[in-house]
Amino acid sequence: MEPQDTSSPGFDNTSRRLRLETLVRLRWLAVAGQSVTVFAVAFWLHFDLPVVASLGLIAALALANISLSLLFPPTHRLKPLAASGLLALDLLQLAALLFITGGLANPFAPLMCVPVIISFASQPLRHSIGLMVLAVVAVTVLFLSPFPLPWFSGEILNVKPLMQVATWCSVISMMGFAAFYAYRVSKEASLLADALAATELVLQREKHLSQLDGLAAAAAHELGTPLATISVVAKEMERELGQDERFGEDVQLLRSQSERCRDILRRLTSLPSESEEHMRRLTLSSMMEEVMAPHREFGIAVELIETKTQEPEPLLSRNPGILFGLGNLIENAVDFAKSRVVVFVGHNQDTISIVLEDDGPGYSLDILARIGEPYMTTRTRPDSAGGLGLGLFIAKTLLERSGAKLRFENRAAPEPGARVSVIWPRQRLDISSTK
């Protein structure tokens, strides 16, 4: 089996999962709309309405929303099965509310399409189709509702069965059309995003390689002439001083080293691509040293601690996304550390883990709940102007796309500072274990 190319975009959709905060806000909008409608119908229009039962269903939705907000952070992204389950609950709550208020005779029956549309716009197709089947069953049950549509006291608005069949057809057809449209638009947007991400990575690599090629050519051109001059002078000196006891060996060494430099430049300009393959692979410790090296010149001690195990050290494929993401996390730690940043690197049979700790001020509670969102600076200092907050968002996204799970937290009291944990399944990164 060929090693998996974790640098290609689109291989992991973790960062595209439905965010819990989005669903919570939509639910609060539903709670507000349903509450206003019930109160308007019951107390303004004075229609006969099962107020207690209706408000009970609305309260259940609100209580579920509060529970989700307390149990999970706003930035929590739902797995497809969990998101589909919550959308199914929303669908059933709305269906129950419509069932006791007239069924398909209720003019708000088309709202049954909303959870299905959200699912087709954000969830895998198989989960969305399952939710749509549930919606069709619920709409069919609404057709059988024995409860009359709320109307003026003493009057009953009779809706003919044919009209209800027409309403059933309109709701189902609208649901199918809107779901197909949402799915196609979402799919095209995802493909476009993947294409743009892949293009950016390819352009970045090509630009880097082009710069290296240009540098090699410029070095060969600029150094060729002076090295030729040195070689000529060295030959003349060797002819004159070759037998001299004091300078003979030094002159021979000078000539041999100048020839060696010319050979190196010659190989540099004609290096075959096959010989660069070893540069694309590196061990875990080598990768961390490469990432940490640029951040050791700012007066902050950056220390690497490796956890020794019986497992062989992972061999990784050079991944620009991982290098940039880890580098950004270390840079962020160095920026806010007082004197020391410690990077713990460990691996076992199943996982590869990297934990960064600094002795800075740590994260405030409000920031910790929303960390990783774009345009949000994670920590602020009096002597720092601050940025747009995009760096950490980009780093988090790139690392998650490589298969990593990130956790941001503060160090356990009384130790000050922040801790960032990055954990990968070993099989996602270790190319030495794939054949």
mmCIF file with all atom_site columns, C-alpha atoms in Angstrom, residues 18-28 31 59-79 81-90 369:
data_model
loop_
_atom_site.group_PDB
_atom_site.id
_atom_site.type_symbol
_atom_site.label_atom_id
_atom_site.label_alt_id
_atom_site.label_comp_id
_atom_site.label_asym_id
_atom_site.label_entity_id
_atom_site.label_seq_id
_atom_site.pdbx_PDB_ins_code
_atom_site.Cartn_x
_atom_site.Cartn_y
_atom_site.Cartn_z
_atom_site.occupancy
_atom_site.B_iso_or_equiv
_atom_site.pdbx_formal_charge
_atom_site.auth_seq_id
_atom_site.auth_comp_id
_atom_site.auth_asym_id
_atom_site.auth_atom_id
_atom_site.pdbx_PDB_model_num
ATOM 1  C CA . LEU A 1 18  ? -21.493 21.736 11.248 1.00 0.00 ? 18  LEU A CA 1
ATOM 2  C CA . ARG A 1 19  ? -20.566 23.953 14.170 1.00 0.00 ? 19  ARG A CA 1
ATOM 3  C CA . LEU A 1 20  ? -22.715 23.515 17.269 1.00 0.00 ? 20  LEU A CA 1
ATOM 4  C CA . GLU A 1 21  ? -23.104 27.263 17.785 1.00 0.00 ? 21  GLU A CA 1
ATOM 5  C CA . THR A 1 22  ? -24.697 27.583 14.331 1.00 0.00 ? 22  THR A CA 1
ATOM 6  C CA . LEU A 1 23  ? -27.299 24.950 15.148 1.00 0.00 ? 23  LEU A CA 1
ATOM 7  C CA . VAL A 1 24  ? -27.929 26.434 18.598 1.00 0.00 ? 24  VAL A CA 1
ATOM 8  C CA . ARG A 1 25  ? -28.599 29.875 17.140 1.00 0.00 ? 25  ARG A CA 1
ATOM 9  C CA . LEU A 1 26  ? -30.981 28.440 14.556 1.00 0.00 ? 26  LEU A CA 1
ATOM 10 C CA . ARG A 1 27  ? -32.814 26.638 17.352 1.00 0.00 ? 27  ARG A CA 1
ATOM 11 C CA . TRP A 1 28  ? -33.163 29.829 19.394 1.00 0.00 ? 28  TRP A CA 1
ATOM 12 C CA . VAL A 1 31  ? -37.983 28.905 19.753 1.00 0.00 ? 31  VAL A CA 1
ATOM 13 C CA . ALA A 1 59  ? -39.867 24.597 26.286 1.00 0.00 ? 59  ALA A CA 1
ATOM 14 C CA . ALA A 1 60  ? -38.430 21.149 25.521 1.00 0.00 ? 60  ALA A CA 1
ATOM 15 C CA . LEU A 1 61  ? -36.589 22.570 22.529 1.00 0.00 ? 61  LEU A CA 1
ATOM 16 C CA . ALA A 1 62  ? -35.283 25.486 24.615 1.00 0.00 ? 62  ALA A CA 1
ATOM 17 C CA . LEU A 1 63  ? -34.164 23.139 27.407 1.00 0.00 ? 63  LEU A CA 1
ATOM 18 C CA . ALA A 1 64  ? -32.271 20.954 24.916 1.00 0.00 ? 64  ALA A CA 1
ATOM 19 C CA . ASN A 1 65  ? -30.593 24.074 23.565 1.00 0.00 ? 65  ASN A CA 1
ATOM 20 C CA . ILE A 1 66  ? -29.494 25.191 27.021 1.00 0.00 ? 66  ILE A CA 1
ATOM 21 C CA . SER A 1 67  ? -28.124 21.726 27.776 1.00 0.00 ? 67  SER A CA 1
ATOM 22 C CA . LEU A 1 68  ? -26.051 21.697 24.578 1.00 0.00 ? 68  LEU A CA 1
ATOM 23 C CA . SER A 1 69  ? -24.662 25.167 25.355 1.00 0.00 ? 69  SER A CA 1
ATOM 24 C CA . LEU A 1 70  ? -23.592 24.057 28.828 1.00 0.00 ? 70  LEU A CA 1
ATOM 25 C CA . LEU A 1 71  ? -22.088 20.700 27.819 1.00 0.00 ? 71  LEU A CA 1
ATOM 26 C CA . PHE A 1 72  ? -20.071 21.789 24.782 1.00 0.00 ? 72  PHE A CA 1
ATOM 27 C CA . PRO A 1 73  ? -18.035 24.867 23.769 1.00 0.00 ? 73  PRO A CA 1
ATOM 28 C CA . PRO A 1 74  ? -19.471 27.063 20.996 1.00 0.00 ? 74  PRO A CA 1
ATOM 29 C CA . THR A 1 75  ? -16.695 26.048 18.576 1.00 0.00 ? 75  THR A CA 1
ATOM 30 C CA . HIS A 1 76  ? -17.455 22.311 18.960 1.00 0.00 ? 76  HIS A CA 1
ATOM 31 C CA . ARG A 1 77  ? -18.036 20.759 15.563 1.00 0.00 ? 77  ARG A CA 1
ATOM 32 C CA . LEU A 1 78  ? -20.597 18.000 15.396 1.00 0.00 ? 78  LEU A CA 1
ATOM 33 C CA . LYS A 1 79  ? -19.908 14.651 13.848 1.00 0.00 ? 79  LYS A CA 1
ATOM 34 C CA . LEU A 1 81  ? -24.295 11.301 13.086 1.00 0.00 ? 81  LEU A CA 1
ATOM 35 C CA . ALA A 1 82  ? -24.673 13.718 16.013 1.00 0.00 ? 82  ALA A CA 1
ATOM 36 C CA . ALA A 1 83  ? -25.691 16.595 13.740 1.00 0.00 ? 83  ALA A CA 1
ATOM 37 C CA . SER A 1 84  ? -28.247 14.422 11.966 1.00 0.00 ? 84  SER A CA 1
ATOM 38 C CA . GLY A 1 85  ? -29.628 13.310 15.322 1.00 0.00 ? 85  GLY A CA 1
ATOM 39 C CA . LEU A 1 86  ? -30.130 16.889 16.492 1.00 0.00 ? 86  LEU A CA 1
ATOM 40 C CA . LEU A 1 87  ? -31.764 17.852 13.203 1.00 0.00 ? 87  LEU A CA 1
ATOM 41 C CA . ALA A 1 88  ? -34.045 14.818 13.521 1.00 0.00 ? 88  ALA A CA 1
ATOM 42 C CA . LEU A 1 89  ? -35.094 15.969 17.009 1.00 0.00 ? 89  LEU A CA 1
ATOM 43 C CA . ASP A 1 90  ? -35.846 19.436 15.625 1.00 0.00 ? 90  ASP A CA 1
ATOM 44 C CA . ALA A 1 369 ? -14.309 28.885 24.630 1.00 0.00 ? 369 ALA A CA 1
#
